[in-house]
Coordinates of C-alpha atoms in Angstrom, one line a residue:
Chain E
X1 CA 14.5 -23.3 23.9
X2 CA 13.3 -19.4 23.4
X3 CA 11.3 -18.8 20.2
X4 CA 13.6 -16.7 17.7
X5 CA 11.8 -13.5 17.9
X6 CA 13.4 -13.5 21.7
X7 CA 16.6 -12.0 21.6
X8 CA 15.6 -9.4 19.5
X9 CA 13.0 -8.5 21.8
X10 CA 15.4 -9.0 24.6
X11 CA 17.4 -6.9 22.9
X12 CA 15.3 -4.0 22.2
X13 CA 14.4 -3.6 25.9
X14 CA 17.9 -3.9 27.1
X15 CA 18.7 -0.3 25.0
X16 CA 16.1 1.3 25.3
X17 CA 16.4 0.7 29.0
X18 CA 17.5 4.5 30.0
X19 CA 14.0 5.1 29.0
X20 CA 11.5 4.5 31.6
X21 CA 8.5 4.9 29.0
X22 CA 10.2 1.7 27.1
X23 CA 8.8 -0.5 28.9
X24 CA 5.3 0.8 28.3
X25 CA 3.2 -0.7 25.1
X26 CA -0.5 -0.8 23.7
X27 CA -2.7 -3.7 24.1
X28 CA -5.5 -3.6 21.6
X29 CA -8.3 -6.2 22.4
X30 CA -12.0 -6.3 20.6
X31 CA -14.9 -5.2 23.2
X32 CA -18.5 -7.3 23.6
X33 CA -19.6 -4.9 20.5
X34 CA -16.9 -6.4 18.4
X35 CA -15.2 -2.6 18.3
X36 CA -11.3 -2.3 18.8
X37 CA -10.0 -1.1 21.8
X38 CA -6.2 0.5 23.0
X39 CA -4.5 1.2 25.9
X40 CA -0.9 1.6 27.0
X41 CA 0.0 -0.9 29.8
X42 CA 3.1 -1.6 31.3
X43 CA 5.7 -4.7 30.8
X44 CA 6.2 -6.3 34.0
X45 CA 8.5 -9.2 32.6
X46 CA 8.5 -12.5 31.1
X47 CA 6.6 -14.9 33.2
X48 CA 9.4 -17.9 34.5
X49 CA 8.0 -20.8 33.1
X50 CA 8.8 -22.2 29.2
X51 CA 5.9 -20.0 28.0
X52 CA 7.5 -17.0 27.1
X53 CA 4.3 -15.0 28.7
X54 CA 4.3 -11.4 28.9
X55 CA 3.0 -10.0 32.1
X56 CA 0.7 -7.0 33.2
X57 CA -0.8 -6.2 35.8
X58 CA -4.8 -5.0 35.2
X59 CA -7.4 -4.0 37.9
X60 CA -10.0 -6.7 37.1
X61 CA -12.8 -3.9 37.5
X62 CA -11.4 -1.7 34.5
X63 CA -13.3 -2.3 30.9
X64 CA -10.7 -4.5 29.5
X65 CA -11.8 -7.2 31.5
X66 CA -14.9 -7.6 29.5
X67 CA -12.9 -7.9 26.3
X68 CA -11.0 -10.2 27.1
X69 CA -13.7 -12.5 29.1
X70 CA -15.6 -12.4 25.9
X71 CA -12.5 -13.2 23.2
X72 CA -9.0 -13.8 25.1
X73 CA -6.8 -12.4 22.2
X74 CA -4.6 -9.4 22.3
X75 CA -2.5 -7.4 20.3
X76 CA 0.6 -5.4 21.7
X77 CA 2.1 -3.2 20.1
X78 CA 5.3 -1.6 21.1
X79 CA 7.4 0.8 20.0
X80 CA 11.3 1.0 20.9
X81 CA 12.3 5.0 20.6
X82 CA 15.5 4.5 20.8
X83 CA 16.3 1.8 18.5
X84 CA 13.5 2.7 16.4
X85 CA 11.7 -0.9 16.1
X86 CA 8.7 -2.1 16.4
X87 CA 7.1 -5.4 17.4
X88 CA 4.0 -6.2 16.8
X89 CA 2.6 -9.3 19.4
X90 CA -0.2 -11.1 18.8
X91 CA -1.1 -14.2 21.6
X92 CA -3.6 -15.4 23.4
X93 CA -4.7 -14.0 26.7
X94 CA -4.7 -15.4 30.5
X95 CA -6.2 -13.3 33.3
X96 CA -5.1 -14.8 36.4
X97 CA -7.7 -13.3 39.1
X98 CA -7.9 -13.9 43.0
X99 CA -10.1 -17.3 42.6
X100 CA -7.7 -18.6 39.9
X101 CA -7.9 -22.8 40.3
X102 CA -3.9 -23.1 38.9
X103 CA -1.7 -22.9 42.0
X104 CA 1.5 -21.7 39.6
X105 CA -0.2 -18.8 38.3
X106 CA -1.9 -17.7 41.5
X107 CA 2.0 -17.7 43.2
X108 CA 2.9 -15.6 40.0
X109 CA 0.1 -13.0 40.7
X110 CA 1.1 -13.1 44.2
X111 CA 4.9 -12.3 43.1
X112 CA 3.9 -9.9 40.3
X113 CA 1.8 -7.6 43.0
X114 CA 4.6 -7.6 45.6
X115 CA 6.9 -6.4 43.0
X116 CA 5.1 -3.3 42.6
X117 CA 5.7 0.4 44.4
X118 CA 3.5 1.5 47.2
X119 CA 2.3 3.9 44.5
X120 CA 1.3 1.4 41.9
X121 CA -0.5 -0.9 45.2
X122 CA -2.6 2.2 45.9
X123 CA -4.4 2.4 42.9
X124 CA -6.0 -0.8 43.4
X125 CA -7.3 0.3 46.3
X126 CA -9.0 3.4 44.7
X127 CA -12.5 3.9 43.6
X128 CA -14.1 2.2 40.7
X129 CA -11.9 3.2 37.7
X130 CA -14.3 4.5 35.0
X131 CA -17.1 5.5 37.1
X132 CA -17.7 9.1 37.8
X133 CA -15.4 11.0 39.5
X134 CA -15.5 10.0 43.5
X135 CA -14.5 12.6 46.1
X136 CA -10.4 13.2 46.2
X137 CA -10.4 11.9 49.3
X138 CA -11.1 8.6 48.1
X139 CA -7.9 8.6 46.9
X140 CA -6.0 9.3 50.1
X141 CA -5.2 5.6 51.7
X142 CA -3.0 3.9 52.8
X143 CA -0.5 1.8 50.7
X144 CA -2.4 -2.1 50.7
X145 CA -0.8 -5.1 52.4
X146 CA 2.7 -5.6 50.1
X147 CA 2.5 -9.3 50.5
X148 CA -1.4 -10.5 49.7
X149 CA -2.9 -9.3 46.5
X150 CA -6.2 -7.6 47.0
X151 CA -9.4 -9.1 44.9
X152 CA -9.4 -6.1 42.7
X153 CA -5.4 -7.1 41.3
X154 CA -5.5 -9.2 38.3
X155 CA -2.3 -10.7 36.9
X156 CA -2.8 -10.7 32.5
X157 CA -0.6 -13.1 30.8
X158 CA -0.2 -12.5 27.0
X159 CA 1.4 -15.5 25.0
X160 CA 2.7 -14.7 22.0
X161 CA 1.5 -16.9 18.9
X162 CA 2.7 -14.2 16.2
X163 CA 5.3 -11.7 16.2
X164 CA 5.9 -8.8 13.6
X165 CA 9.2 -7.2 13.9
X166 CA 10.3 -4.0 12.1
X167 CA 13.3 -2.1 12.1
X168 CA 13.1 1.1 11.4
X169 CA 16.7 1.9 11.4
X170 CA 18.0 0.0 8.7
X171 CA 17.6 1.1 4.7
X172 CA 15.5 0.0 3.5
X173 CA 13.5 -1.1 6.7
X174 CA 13.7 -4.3 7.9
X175 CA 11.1 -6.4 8.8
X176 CA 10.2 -10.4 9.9
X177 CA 7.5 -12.3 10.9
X178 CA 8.2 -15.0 13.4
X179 CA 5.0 -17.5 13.9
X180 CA 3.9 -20.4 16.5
X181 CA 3.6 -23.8 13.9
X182 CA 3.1 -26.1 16.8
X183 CA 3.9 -26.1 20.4
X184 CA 6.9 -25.4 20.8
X185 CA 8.0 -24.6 17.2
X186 CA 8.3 -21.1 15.2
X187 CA 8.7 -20.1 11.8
X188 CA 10.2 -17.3 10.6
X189 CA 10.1 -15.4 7.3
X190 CA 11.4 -12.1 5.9
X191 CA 9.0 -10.5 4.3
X192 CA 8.9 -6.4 2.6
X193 CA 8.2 -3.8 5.1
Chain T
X1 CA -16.4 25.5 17.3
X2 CA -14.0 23.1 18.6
X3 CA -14.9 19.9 20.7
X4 CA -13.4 20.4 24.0
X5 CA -10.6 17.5 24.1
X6 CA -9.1 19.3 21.6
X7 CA -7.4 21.8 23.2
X8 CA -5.7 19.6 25.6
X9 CA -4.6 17.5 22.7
X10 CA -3.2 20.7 20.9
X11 CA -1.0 21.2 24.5
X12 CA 0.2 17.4 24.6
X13 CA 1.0 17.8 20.9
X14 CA 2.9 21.0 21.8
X15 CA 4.2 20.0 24.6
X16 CA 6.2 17.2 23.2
X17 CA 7.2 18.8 20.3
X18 CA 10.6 17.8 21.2
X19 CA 10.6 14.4 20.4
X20 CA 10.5 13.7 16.9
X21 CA 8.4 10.2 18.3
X22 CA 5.5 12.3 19.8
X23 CA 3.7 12.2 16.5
X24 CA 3.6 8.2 16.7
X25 CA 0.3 6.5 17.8
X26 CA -0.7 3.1 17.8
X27 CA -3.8 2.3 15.9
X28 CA -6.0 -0.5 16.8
X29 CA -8.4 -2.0 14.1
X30 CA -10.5 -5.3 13.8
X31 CA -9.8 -8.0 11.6
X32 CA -12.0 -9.6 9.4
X33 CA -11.7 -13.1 11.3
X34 CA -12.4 -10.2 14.4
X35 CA -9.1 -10.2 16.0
X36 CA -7.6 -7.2 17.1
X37 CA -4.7 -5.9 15.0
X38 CA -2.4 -2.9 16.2
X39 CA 0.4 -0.6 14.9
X40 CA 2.3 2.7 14.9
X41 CA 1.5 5.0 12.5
X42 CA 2.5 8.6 12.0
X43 CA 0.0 11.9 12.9
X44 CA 0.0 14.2 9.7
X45 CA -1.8 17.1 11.3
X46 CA -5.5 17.8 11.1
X47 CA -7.8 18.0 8.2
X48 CA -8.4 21.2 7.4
X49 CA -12.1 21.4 7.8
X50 CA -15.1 20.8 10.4
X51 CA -14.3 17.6 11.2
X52 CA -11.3 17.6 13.1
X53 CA -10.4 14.2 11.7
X54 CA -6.5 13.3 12.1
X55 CA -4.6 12.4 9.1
X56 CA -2.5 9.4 8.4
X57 CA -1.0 8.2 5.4
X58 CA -0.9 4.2 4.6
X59 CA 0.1 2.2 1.6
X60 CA -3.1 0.9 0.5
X61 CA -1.5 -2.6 -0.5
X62 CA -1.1 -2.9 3.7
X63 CA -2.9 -5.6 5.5
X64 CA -4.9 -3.2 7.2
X65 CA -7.1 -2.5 4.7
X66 CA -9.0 -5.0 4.8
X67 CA -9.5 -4.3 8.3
X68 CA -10.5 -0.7 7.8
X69 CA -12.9 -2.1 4.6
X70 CA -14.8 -4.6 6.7
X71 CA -15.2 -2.3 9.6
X72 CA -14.6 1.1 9.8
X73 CA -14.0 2.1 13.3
X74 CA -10.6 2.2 15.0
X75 CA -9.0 3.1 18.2
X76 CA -6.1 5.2 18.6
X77 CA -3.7 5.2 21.7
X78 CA -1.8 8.4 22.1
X79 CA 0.6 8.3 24.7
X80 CA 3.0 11.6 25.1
X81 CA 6.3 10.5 27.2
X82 CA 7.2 14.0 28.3
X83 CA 3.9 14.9 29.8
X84 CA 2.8 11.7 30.4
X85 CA -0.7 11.9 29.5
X86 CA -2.6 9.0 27.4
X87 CA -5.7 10.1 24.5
X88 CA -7.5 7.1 23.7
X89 CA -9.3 8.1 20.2
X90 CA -12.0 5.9 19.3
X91 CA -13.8 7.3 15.9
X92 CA -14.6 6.5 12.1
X93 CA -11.9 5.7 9.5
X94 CA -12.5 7.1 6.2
X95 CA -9.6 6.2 3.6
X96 CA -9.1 8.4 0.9
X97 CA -7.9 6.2 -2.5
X98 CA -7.2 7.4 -6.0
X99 CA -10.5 6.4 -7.1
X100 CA -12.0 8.7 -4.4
X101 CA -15.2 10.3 -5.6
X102 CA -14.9 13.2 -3.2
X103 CA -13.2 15.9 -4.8
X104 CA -12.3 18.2 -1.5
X105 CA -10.6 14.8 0.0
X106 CA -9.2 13.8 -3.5
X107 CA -7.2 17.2 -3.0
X108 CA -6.5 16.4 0.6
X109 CA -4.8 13.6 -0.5
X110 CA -2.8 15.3 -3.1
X111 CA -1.8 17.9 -0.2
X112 CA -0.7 15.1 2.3
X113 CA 1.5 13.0 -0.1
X114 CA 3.1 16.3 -1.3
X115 CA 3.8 17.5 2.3
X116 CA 5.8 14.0 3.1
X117 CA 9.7 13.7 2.6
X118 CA 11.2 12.0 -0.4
X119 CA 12.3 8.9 1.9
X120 CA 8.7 9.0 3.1
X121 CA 7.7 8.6 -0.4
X122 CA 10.1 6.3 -2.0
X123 CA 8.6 3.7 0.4
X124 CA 5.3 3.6 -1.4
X125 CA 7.0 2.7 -4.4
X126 CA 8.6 0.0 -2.6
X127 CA 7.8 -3.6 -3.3
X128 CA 4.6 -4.9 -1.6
X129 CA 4.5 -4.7 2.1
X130 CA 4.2 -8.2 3.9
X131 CA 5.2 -10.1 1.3
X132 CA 8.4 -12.4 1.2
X133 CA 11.2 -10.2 1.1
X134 CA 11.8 -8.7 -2.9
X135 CA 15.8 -8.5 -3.8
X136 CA 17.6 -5.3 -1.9
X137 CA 18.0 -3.8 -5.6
X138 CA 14.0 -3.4 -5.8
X139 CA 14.3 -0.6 -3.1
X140 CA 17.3 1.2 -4.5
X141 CA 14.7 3.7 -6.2
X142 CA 14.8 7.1 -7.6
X143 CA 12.1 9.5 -5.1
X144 CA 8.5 9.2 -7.0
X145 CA 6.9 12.5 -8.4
X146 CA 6.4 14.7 -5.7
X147 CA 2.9 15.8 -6.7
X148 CA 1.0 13.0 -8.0
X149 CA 0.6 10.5 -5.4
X150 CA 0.8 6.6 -7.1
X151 CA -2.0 4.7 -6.4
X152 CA -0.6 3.2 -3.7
X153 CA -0.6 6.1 -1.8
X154 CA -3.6 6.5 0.4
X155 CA -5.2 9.0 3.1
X156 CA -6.8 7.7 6.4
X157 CA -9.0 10.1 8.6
X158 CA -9.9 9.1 11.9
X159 CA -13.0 11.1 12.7
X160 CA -13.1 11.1 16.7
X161 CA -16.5 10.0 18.2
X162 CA -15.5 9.7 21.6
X163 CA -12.2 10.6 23.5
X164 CA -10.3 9.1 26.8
X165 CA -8.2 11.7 28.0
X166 CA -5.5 10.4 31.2
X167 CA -3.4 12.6 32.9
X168 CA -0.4 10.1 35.1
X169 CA 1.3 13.4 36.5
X170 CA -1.5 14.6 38.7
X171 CA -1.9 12.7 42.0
X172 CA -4.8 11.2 41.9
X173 CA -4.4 10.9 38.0
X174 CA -7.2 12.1 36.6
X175 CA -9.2 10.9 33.6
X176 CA -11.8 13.0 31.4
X177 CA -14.0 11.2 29.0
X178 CA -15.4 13.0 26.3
X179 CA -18.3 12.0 23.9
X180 CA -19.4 13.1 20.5
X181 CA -23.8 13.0 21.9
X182 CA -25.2 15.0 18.2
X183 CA -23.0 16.1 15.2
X184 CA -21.5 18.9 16.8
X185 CA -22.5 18.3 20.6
X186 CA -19.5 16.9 23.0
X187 CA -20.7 15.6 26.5
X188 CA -17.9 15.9 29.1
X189 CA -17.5 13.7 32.0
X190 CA -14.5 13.0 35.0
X191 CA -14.2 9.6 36.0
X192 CA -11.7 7.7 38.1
X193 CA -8.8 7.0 36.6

């Protein structure tokens, strides 16, 4: 059965899909020094199992990795222009990387990176992102193999344990909070925006 | 003199004017159980003096806080849909209360809830955020006095200490990171993106 929050979010993403942008969001994680940290990162879909997982797809030599190696919770937050909502989800994070041990998840980071352009491929292939500036033509390859991921593709799951929906639209604004209880059950409560 | 990110914030900022939504950012904070909490708040311009410290305005009975009180750093993720370029703002929060002792930001204060919209207003007279939802009748309220801000009213200055400037539209993208290095001195350096 999908948690509550699911059809809104399903929703939200379905129109505010003339938007390209809408399916970009920020993931705020807390580094080593215990200091927030925010980037925008793109939705790649809801994993197909029962988890409800939100996929991304990281290059497992960018910063982030250290966050979330250290403390594997996430926050995304993302903002619907269209609609004018926001959601607000907090989970636990899964980086799925080349030597991953669980079979499923290494066929879903095998999936997630064939599912990608040529374009977005290439840019695991470039130099070290975050290091000084290599020479441009670096950056001049050719697309990687379409079918085998290479080390430097990681697959980041997010699973949502709390979810904080606002509506902007509505007067006055509406807002609920949908939370995990146990496995497989959520609560949800209205609360002021 | 100004720090030299700022100019190519000015042009996003400009650049985007179209969209009522380019002023939203997401904020990223740490909890005080150090989780990482994130939301969209609102740019309200610069403060008008040395520090080049962004202005936002939060209802100081909002979870966050407690965040900001425990630890005052946060990260801001700026991303600009028209030119697609991502700041990543990493600096000092400073929130500016009633009770402040500084006079210059007491009046700063005073300038920034006068400068918002009655609808922007009336929501700080609203019943407390996050708590179960109050009776629809308790936000049918007259506009509060558009001069004196109510205590609730409060006004948070991100003071940038380091900036992560990407630019998607350039092929390779390219990605400038700028660092505050003395109280006035700004290191530049290109990295890969």
């Amino acid at each position: 059965m999908l948690p509550p929050y699911r059809s809104h979010l399903s929703s939200a993403i379905d129109g505010n899909r003339s938007n390209p942008y809408s399916r970009f969001f920020q993931l705020a994680t807390v580094t080593p020094a215990g200091y927030p940290s925010n980037r925008t990162l793109v939705f790649r879909g809801f994993l197909e199992d029962d988890s409800n997982s939100l996929k991304i797809v990281i290059d497992v030599r960018s910063a982030k990795v250290q966050d979330i190696e250290r403390q594997a919770v996430g926050e995304i937050c993302w903002y619907f222009t269209e609609t004018r909502e926001q959601f607000r989800i907090q989970g636990v994070l899964r980086l799925v990387k080349a030597q991953d041990k669980d079979s499923d998840l290494l066929k879903a980071r095998n999936i997630a990176w064939q599912e990608l352009s040529d374009a977005a491929r290439s840019q695991f292939a470039w130099s070290d992102p975050g290091q000084p500036a290599a020479d441009q033509s670096t950056f001049d390859i050719e697309p990687p193999d379409p079918i085998l991921p290479p080390d430097t593709f990681g697959l980041l799951l997010l699973v949502p344990q709390k979810v904080d929906h606002l509506k902007l639209r509505s007067d006055p604004h509406q807002r609920c909070i949908y939370q995990l209880e146990t496995d497989t059950t959520w609560s949800s409560q209205w609360v002021n925006p």
